[in-house]
Coordinates of C-alpha atoms and ligand atoms in Angstrom, one line a residue:
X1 CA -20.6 14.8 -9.3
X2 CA -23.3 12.1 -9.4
X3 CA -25.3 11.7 -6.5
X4 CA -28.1 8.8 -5.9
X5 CA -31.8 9.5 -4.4
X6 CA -33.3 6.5 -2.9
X7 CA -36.8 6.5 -1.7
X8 CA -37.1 4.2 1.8
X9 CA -39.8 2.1 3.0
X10 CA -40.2 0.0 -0.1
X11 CA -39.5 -3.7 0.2
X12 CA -37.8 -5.9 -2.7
X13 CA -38.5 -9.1 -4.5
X14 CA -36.6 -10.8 -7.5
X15 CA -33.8 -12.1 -8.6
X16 CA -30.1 -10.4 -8.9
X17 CA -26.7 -11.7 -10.8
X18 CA -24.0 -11.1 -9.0
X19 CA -21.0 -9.8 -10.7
X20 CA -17.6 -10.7 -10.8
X21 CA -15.6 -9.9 -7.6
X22 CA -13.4 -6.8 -8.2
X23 CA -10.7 -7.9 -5.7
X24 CA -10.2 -11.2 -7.4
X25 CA -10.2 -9.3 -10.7
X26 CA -7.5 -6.8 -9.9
X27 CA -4.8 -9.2 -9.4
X28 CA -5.8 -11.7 -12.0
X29 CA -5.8 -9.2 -14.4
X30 CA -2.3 -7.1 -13.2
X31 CA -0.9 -11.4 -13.2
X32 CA -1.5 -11.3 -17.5
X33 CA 1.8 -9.0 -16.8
X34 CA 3.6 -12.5 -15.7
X35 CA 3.4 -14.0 -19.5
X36 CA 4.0 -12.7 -23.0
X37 CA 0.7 -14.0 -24.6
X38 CA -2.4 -13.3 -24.7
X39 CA -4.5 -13.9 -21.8
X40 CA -8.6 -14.1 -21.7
X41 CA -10.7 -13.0 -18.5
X42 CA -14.1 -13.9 -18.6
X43 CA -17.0 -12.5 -16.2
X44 CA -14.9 -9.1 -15.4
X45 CA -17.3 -6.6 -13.7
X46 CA -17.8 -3.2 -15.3
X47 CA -16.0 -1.1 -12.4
X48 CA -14.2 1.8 -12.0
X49 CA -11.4 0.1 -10.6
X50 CA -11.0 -2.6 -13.3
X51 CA -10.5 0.8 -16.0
X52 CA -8.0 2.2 -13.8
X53 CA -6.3 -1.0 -14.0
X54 CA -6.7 -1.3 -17.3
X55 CA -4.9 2.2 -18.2
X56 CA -1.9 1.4 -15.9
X57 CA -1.5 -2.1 -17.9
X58 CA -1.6 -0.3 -21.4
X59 CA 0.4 2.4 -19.9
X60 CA 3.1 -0.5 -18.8
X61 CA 3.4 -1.5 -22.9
X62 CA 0.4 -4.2 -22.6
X63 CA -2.3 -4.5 -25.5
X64 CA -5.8 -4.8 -23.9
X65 CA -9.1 -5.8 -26.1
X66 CA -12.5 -5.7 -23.7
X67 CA -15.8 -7.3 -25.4
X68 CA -19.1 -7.0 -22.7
X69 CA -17.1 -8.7 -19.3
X70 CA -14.5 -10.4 -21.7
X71 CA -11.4 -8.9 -20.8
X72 CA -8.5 -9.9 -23.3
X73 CA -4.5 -8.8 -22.2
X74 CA -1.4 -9.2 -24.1
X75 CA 1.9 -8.4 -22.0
X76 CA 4.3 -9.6 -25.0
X77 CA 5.1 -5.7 -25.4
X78 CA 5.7 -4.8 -21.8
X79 CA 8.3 -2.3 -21.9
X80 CA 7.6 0.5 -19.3
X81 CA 8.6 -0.5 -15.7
X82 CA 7.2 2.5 -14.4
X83 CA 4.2 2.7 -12.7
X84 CA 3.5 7.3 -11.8
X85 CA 1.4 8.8 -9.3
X86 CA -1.4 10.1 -11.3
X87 CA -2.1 6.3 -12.1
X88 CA -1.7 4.4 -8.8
X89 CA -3.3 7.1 -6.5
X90 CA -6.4 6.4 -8.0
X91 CA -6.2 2.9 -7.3
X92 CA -4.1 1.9 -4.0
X93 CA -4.3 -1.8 -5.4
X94 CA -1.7 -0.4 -8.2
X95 CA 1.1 -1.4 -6.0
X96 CA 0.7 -5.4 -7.5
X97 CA 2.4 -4.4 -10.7
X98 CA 5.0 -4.1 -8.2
X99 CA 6.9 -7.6 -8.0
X100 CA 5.1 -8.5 -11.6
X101 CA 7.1 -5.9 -12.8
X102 CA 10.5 -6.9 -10.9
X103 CA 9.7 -10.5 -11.9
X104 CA 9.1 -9.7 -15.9
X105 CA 11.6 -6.5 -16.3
X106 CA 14.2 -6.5 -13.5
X107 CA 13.1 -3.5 -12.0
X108 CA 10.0 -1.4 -10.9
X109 CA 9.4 2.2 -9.9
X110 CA 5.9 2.3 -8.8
X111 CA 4.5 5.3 -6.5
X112 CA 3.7 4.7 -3.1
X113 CA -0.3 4.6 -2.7
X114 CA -0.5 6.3 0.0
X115 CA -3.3 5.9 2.7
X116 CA -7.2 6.3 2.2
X117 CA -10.3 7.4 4.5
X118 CA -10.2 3.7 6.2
X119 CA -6.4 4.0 7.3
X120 CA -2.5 4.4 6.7
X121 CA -3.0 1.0 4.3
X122 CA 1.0 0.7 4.2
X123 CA 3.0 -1.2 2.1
X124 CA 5.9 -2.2 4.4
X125 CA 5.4 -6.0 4.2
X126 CA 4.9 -5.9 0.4
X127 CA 8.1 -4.4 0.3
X128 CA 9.6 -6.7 3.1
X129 CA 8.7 -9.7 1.0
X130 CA 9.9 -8.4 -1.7
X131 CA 13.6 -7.9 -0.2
X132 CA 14.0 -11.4 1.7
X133 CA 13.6 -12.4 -2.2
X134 CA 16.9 -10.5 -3.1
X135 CA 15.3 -7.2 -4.6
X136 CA 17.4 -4.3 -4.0
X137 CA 14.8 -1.5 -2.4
X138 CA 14.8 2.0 -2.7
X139 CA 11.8 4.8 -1.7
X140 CA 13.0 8.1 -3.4
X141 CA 10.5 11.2 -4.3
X142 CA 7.2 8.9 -3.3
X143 CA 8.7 5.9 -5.3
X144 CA 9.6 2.6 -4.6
X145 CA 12.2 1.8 -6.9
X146 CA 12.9 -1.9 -6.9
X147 CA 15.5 -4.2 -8.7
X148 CA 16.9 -7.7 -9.1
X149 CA 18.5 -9.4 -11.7
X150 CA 17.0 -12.6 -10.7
X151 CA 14.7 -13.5 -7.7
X152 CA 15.6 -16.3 -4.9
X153 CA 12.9 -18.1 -3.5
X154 CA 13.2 -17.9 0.6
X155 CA 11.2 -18.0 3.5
X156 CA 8.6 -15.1 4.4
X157 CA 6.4 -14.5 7.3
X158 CA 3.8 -11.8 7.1
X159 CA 4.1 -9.9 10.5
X160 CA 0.0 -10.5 9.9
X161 CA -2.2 -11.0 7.2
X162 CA -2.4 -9.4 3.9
X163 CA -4.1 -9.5 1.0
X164 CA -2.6 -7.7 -1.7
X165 CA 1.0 -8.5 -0.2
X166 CA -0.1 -12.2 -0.2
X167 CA -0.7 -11.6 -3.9
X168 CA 2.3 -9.3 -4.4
X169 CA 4.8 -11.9 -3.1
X170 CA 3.2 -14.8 -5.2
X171 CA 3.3 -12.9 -8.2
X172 CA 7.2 -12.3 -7.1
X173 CA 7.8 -16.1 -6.3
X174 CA 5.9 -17.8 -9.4
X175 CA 9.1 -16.9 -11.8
X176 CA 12.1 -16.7 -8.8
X177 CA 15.0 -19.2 -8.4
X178 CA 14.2 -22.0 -6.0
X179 CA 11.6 -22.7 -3.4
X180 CA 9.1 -19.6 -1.4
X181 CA 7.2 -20.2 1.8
X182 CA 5.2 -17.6 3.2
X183 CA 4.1 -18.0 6.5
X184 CA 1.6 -16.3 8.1
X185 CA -0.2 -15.4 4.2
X186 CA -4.1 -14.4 3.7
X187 CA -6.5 -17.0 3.1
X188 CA -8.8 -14.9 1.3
X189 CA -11.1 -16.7 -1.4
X190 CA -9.5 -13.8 -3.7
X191 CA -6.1 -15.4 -2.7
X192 CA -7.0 -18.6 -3.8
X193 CA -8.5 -17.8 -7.1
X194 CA -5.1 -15.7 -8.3
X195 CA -3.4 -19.1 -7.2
X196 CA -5.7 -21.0 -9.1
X197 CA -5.2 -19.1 -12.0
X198 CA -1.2 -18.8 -11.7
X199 CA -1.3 -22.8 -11.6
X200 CA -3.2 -23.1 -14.6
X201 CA -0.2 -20.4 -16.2
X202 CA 2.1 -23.1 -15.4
X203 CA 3.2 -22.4 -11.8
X204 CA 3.8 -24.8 -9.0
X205 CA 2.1 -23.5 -6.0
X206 CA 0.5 -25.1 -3.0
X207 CA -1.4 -24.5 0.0
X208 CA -3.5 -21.5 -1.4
X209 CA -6.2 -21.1 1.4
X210 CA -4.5 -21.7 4.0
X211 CA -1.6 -19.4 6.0
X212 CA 1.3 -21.2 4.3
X213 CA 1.5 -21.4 0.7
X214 CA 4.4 -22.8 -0.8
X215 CA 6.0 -21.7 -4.5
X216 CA 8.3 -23.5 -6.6
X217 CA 9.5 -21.1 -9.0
X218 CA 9.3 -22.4 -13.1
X219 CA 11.2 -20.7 -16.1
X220 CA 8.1 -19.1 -17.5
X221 CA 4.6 -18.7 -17.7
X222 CA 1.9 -19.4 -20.5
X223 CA -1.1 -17.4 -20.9
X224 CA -4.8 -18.8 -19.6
X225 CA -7.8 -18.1 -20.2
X226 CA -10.3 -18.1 -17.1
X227 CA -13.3 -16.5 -15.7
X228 CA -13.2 -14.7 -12.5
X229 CA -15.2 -15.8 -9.4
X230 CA -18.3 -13.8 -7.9
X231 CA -18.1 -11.0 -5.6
X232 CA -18.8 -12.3 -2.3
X233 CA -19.2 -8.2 -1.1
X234 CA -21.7 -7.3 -3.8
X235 CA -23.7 -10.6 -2.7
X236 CA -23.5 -10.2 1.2
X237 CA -24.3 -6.2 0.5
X238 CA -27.9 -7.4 -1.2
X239 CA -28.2 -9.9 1.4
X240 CA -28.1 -7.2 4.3
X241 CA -30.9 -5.1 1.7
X242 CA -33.4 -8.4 1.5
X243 CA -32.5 -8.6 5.6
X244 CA -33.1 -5.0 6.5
X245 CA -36.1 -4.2 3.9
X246 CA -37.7 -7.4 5.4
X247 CA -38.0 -9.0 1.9
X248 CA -37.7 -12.1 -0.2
X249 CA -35.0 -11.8 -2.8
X250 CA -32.5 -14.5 -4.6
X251 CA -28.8 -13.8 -5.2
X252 CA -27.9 -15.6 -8.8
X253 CA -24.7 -16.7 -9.5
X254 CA -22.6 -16.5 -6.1
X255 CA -20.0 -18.6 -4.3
X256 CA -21.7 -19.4 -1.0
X257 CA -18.7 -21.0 0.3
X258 CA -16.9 -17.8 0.2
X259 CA -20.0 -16.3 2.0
X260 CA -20.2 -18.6 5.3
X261 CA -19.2 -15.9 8.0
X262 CA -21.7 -13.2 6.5
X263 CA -24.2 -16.3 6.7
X264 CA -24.2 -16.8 9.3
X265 CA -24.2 -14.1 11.5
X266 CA -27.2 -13.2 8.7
X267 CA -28.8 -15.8 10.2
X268 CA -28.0 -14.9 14.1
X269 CA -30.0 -11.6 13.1
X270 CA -33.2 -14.1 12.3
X271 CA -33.1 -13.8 8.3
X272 CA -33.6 -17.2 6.5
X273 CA -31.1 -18.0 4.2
X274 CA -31.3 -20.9 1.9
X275 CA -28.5 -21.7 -0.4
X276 CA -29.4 -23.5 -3.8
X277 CA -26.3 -24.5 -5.5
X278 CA -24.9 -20.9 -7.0
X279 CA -27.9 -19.7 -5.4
X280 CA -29.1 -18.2 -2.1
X281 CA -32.8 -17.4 -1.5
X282 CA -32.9 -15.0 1.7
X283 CA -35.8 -13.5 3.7
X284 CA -35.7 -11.2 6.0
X285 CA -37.3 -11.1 9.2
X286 CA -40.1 -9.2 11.2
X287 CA -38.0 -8.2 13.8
X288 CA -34.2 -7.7 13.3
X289 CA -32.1 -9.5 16.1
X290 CA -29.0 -7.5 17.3
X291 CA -26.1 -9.1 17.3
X292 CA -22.4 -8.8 18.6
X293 CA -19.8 -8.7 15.4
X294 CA -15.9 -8.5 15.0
X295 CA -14.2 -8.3 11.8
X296 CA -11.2 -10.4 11.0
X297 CA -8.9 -11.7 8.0
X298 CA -11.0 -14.4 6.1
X299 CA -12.6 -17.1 7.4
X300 CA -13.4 -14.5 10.1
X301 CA -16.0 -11.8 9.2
X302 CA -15.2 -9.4 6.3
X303 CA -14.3 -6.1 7.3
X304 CA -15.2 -5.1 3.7
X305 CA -19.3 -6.1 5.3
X306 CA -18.8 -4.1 8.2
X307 CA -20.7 -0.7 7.4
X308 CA -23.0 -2.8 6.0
X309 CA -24.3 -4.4 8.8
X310 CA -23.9 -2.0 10.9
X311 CA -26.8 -0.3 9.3
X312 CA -29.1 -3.8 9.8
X313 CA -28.1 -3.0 13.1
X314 CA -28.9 0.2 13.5
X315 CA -32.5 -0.6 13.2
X316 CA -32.4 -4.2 15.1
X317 CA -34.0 -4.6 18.5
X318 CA -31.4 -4.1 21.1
X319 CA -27.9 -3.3 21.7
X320 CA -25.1 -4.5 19.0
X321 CA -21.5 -4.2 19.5
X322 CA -19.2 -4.3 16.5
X323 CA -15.6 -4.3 16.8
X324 CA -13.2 -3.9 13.5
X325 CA -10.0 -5.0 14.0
X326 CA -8.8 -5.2 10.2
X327 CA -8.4 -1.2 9.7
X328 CA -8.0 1.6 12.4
X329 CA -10.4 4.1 10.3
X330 CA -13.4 2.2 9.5
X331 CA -16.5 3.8 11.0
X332 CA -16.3 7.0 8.8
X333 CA -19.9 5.9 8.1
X334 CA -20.8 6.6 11.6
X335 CA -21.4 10.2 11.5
X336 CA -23.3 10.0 8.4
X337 CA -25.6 7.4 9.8
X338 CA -26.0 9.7 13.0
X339 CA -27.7 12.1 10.3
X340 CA -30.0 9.3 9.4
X341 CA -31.2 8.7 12.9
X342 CA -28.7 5.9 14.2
X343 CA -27.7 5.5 17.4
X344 CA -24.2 4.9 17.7
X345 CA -21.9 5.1 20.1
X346 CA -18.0 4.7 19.1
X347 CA -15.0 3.9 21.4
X348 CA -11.8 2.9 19.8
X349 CA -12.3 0.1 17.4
X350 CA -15.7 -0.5 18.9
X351 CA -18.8 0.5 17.9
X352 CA -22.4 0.2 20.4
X353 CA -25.5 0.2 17.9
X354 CA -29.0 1.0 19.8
X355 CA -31.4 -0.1 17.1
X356 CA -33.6 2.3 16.8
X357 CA -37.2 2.0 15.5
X358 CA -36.7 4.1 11.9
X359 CA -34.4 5.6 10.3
X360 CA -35.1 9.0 8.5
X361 CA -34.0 10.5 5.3
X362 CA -31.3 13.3 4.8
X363 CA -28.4 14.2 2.3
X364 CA -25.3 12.3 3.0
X365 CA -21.8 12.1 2.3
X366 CA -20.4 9.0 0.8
X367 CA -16.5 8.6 2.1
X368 CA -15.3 5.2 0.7
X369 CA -16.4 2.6 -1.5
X370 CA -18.0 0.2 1.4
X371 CA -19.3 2.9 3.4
X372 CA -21.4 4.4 0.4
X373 CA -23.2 0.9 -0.2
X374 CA -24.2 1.4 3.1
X375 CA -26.0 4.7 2.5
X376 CA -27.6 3.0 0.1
X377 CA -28.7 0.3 2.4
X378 CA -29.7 2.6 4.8
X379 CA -31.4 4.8 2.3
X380 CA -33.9 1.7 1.5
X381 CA -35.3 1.6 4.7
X382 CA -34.9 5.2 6.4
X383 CA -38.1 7.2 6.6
X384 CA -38.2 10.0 3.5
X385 CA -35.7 10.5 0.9
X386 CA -32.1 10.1 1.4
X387 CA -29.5 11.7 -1.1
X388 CA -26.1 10.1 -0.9
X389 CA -23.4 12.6 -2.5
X390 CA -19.7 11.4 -4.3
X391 CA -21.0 8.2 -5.6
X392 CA -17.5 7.6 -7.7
X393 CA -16.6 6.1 -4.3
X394 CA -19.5 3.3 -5.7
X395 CA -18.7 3.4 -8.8
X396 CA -15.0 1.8 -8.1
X397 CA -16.8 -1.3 -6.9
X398 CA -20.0 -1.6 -7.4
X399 CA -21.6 -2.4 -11.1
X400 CA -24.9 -0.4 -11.6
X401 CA -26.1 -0.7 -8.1
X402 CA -28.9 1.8 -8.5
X403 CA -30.1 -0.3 -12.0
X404 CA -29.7 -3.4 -9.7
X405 CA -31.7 -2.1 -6.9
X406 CA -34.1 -0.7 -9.1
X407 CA -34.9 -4.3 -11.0
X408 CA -35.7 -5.4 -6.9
X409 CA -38.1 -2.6 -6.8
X410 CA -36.3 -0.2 -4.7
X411 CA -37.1 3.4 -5.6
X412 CA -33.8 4.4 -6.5
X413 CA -32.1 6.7 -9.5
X414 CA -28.7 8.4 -10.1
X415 CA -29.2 12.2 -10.9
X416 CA -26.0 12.7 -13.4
Ligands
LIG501 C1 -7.6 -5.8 0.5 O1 -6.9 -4.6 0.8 C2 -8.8 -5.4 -0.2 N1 -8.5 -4.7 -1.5 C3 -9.7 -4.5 0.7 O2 -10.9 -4.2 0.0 C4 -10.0 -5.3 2.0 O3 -10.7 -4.5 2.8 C5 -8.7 -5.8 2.6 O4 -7.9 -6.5 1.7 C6 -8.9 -6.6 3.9 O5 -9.7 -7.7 3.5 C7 -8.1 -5.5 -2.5 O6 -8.0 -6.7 -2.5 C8 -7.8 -4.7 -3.8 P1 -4.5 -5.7 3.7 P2 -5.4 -4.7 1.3 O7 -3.2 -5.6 3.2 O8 -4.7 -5.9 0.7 C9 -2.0 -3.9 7.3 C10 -12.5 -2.9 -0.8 O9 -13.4 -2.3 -0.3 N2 -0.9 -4.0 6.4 O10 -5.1 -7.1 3.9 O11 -4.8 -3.3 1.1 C11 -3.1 -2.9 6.8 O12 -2.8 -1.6 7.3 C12 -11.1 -2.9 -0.3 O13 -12.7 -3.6 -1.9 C13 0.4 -3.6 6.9 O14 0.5 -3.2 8.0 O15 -5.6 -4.9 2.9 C14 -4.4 -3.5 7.4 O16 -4.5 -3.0 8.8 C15 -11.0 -1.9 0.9 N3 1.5 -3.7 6.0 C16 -4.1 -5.0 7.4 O17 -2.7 -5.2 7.2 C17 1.3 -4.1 4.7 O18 2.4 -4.1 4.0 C18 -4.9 -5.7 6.3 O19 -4.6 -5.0 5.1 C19 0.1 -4.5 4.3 C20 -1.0 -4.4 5.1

């Protein structure tokens, strides 16, 4: 297994691209699946995740063609509704071949994701949605085993909001009978970007961005061809680097309006942020003001940033209290941090941060994809060398962070 040795105490200056965001990617590319054409993603990023989904769609009957970040998908030849365990549990986002699936072939058997380190992650709304749309719903041997002849668009509300059954149910709704609301949906920038995508295949959707998006089902879909929109993550992720190493970096090619909450509580911890069209120039400061931070569904602050600035925190002047209220197992990065020095104290879904005054090296564990980046992060800055372990957790979505850090001058490398 690879593990990455980073070398703290070294600050960073330059520029870095930002790459396409995975979690717009993963749906856009599982929505090819809705057409039998070929469809052309631009601006993919090179991620674990994006091969996993790119071995369930082939593995589903669809041709794929990949050329540098040019992903192209046909789906004319989708014959296999079935979607086994060996494929999805590598990749819990799996479950949105789910209603493509239903929508395109009638019927679905796709294995249940089961949870992760960060929580239970079900599925029950997914498959709620799903239902109130006239799918017949089975769970037999790990399986959900879903059929309809036809969909009916109807009313949904989300007993709260999520993501990838946001997604799910739109891809559902896009081809059903009739007129779907759902009530109560995400507002993600992710969410918006599938819609704008499904529009330009021909759908009739509205209201993407906000919490109720209305669908008027169409006949068919054409294929599209598109490019998929930064990763707000990987930007906010170098953002808290350039904020706790103190430096002077620029972010090229973001989204800054998907970025406002991480901005700004950036900014509450004294960095100077400038944005510049696609652009954002950040410095960090001297001294590193604590703040207080809770994590909600978008506009509110991303729970996928938490770990990450819990480590700016960890080394900010004063006490910090950060509360997540998206997932019940999110701190997993907590004890590892303890190795490093931090001072944290957890109770429930809150976390107390005493910034300490430095960090020091030590091997660590990496336990999911956002809590790794932080090792990382807190790597850069601790005292000594730090030596984060089970990087594949990285790997699924981050594109050569080490090469990345290493361009800013970090003294970073992967050891194979
Ligand atoms: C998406 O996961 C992202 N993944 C996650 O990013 C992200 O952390 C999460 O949204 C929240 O922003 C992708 O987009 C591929 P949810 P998702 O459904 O859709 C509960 C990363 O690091 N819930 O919005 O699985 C659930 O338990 C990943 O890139 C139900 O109760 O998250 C959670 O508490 C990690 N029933 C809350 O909703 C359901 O049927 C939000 O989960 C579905 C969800």
């Amino acid at each position: 297994m690879d593990k990455i040795l980073v070398e703290g105490g070294r600050s960073l200056k330059g520029d870095v691209k930002i790459s396409g965001a995975k979690n717009a990617a993963l749906p856009i590319l599982i929505s090819s699946l809705l057409t039998d054409g070929v469809c052309t993603y631009r601006n993919v990023p090179d991620l674990k995740d994006i091969q996993s989904v790119k071995q369930l769609l082939s593995h589903l009957g669809a041709k794929i063609e990949t050329s540098g970040d040019v992903v192209q998908i046909d789906a004319a030849g989708l014959f296999n509704h079935e979607a086994p365990y060996d494929l999805v549990r590598k990749m819990r986002a799996s479950i949105l071949v789910l209603c493509p699936l239903v929508a395109r072939l009638k019927r679905a058997r796709v294995s249940l994701p089961g949870g992760c380190a960060i929580g239970a992650r079900p599925i029950n709304l997914h498959l709620k949605g799903l239902a109130s749309l006239g799918a017949s719903i089975e769970l037999n041997h790990g399986y959900v085993e879903a059929s309809a002849d036809f969909l009916k668009g109807s009313e949904f509300y989300f007993d709260m909001p999520t993501v990838t059954g946001t997604e799910n149910l739109l891809m559902a709704a896009v081809l059903a009978k009739g007129v779907t609301v759902l009530r109560n949906a995400a507002r993600e920038p992710e969410i918006v970007a599938l819609v704008e995508v499904l529009n330009q295949m021909g759908a009739n959707i509205k209201g993407a961005g906000t919490s109720i998006i209305t669908i008027e089902g169409v006949p068919s879909l054409k294929p599209v061809s598109v490019s998929i929109i930064p990763d707000r993550i990987e930007a906010g992720t170098f953002m808290v680097a350039a904020a706790l190493t103190r430096s002077d970096i620029r972010l090229l090619n973001c989204e800054p309006d998907h970025m406002k909450g991480m901005i700004h509580k950036l900014r509450q911890t004294g960095s100077d942020i400038q944005i510049e069209g696609k652009n954002i120039r950040i410095k960090g400061a001297d001294e590193i003001r604590s703040i207080d931070l809770k994590t909600l569904p978008y506009p509110g602050f991303p729970t996928d940033m938490q770990a990450q600035f819990m480590v700016l925190m960890s080394v900010a002047t004063g006490l910090s209290m950060i509360s997540e209220t998206v997932f019940e197992n999110r701190f997993i990065h907590v004890c590892e941090l303890r190795r490093l020095g931090a001072d944290i104290t957890v109770s429930g879904n809150t976390a107390i941060v005493k910034g300490v005054k430095a960090l020091s090296g030590a091997p660590v564990m990496a336990t999911d994809l956002r809590a790794s980046a932080s090792l990382i992060l807190a790597g850069l800055v601790a005292r000594g060398s730090t030596e984060v372990n089970r990087v594949y957790h990285l790997d699924r979505g981050y594109e050569a962070i080490e090469e990345k850090f290493g361009k800013l001058g970090a003294a970073i490398k992967r050891i194979r």
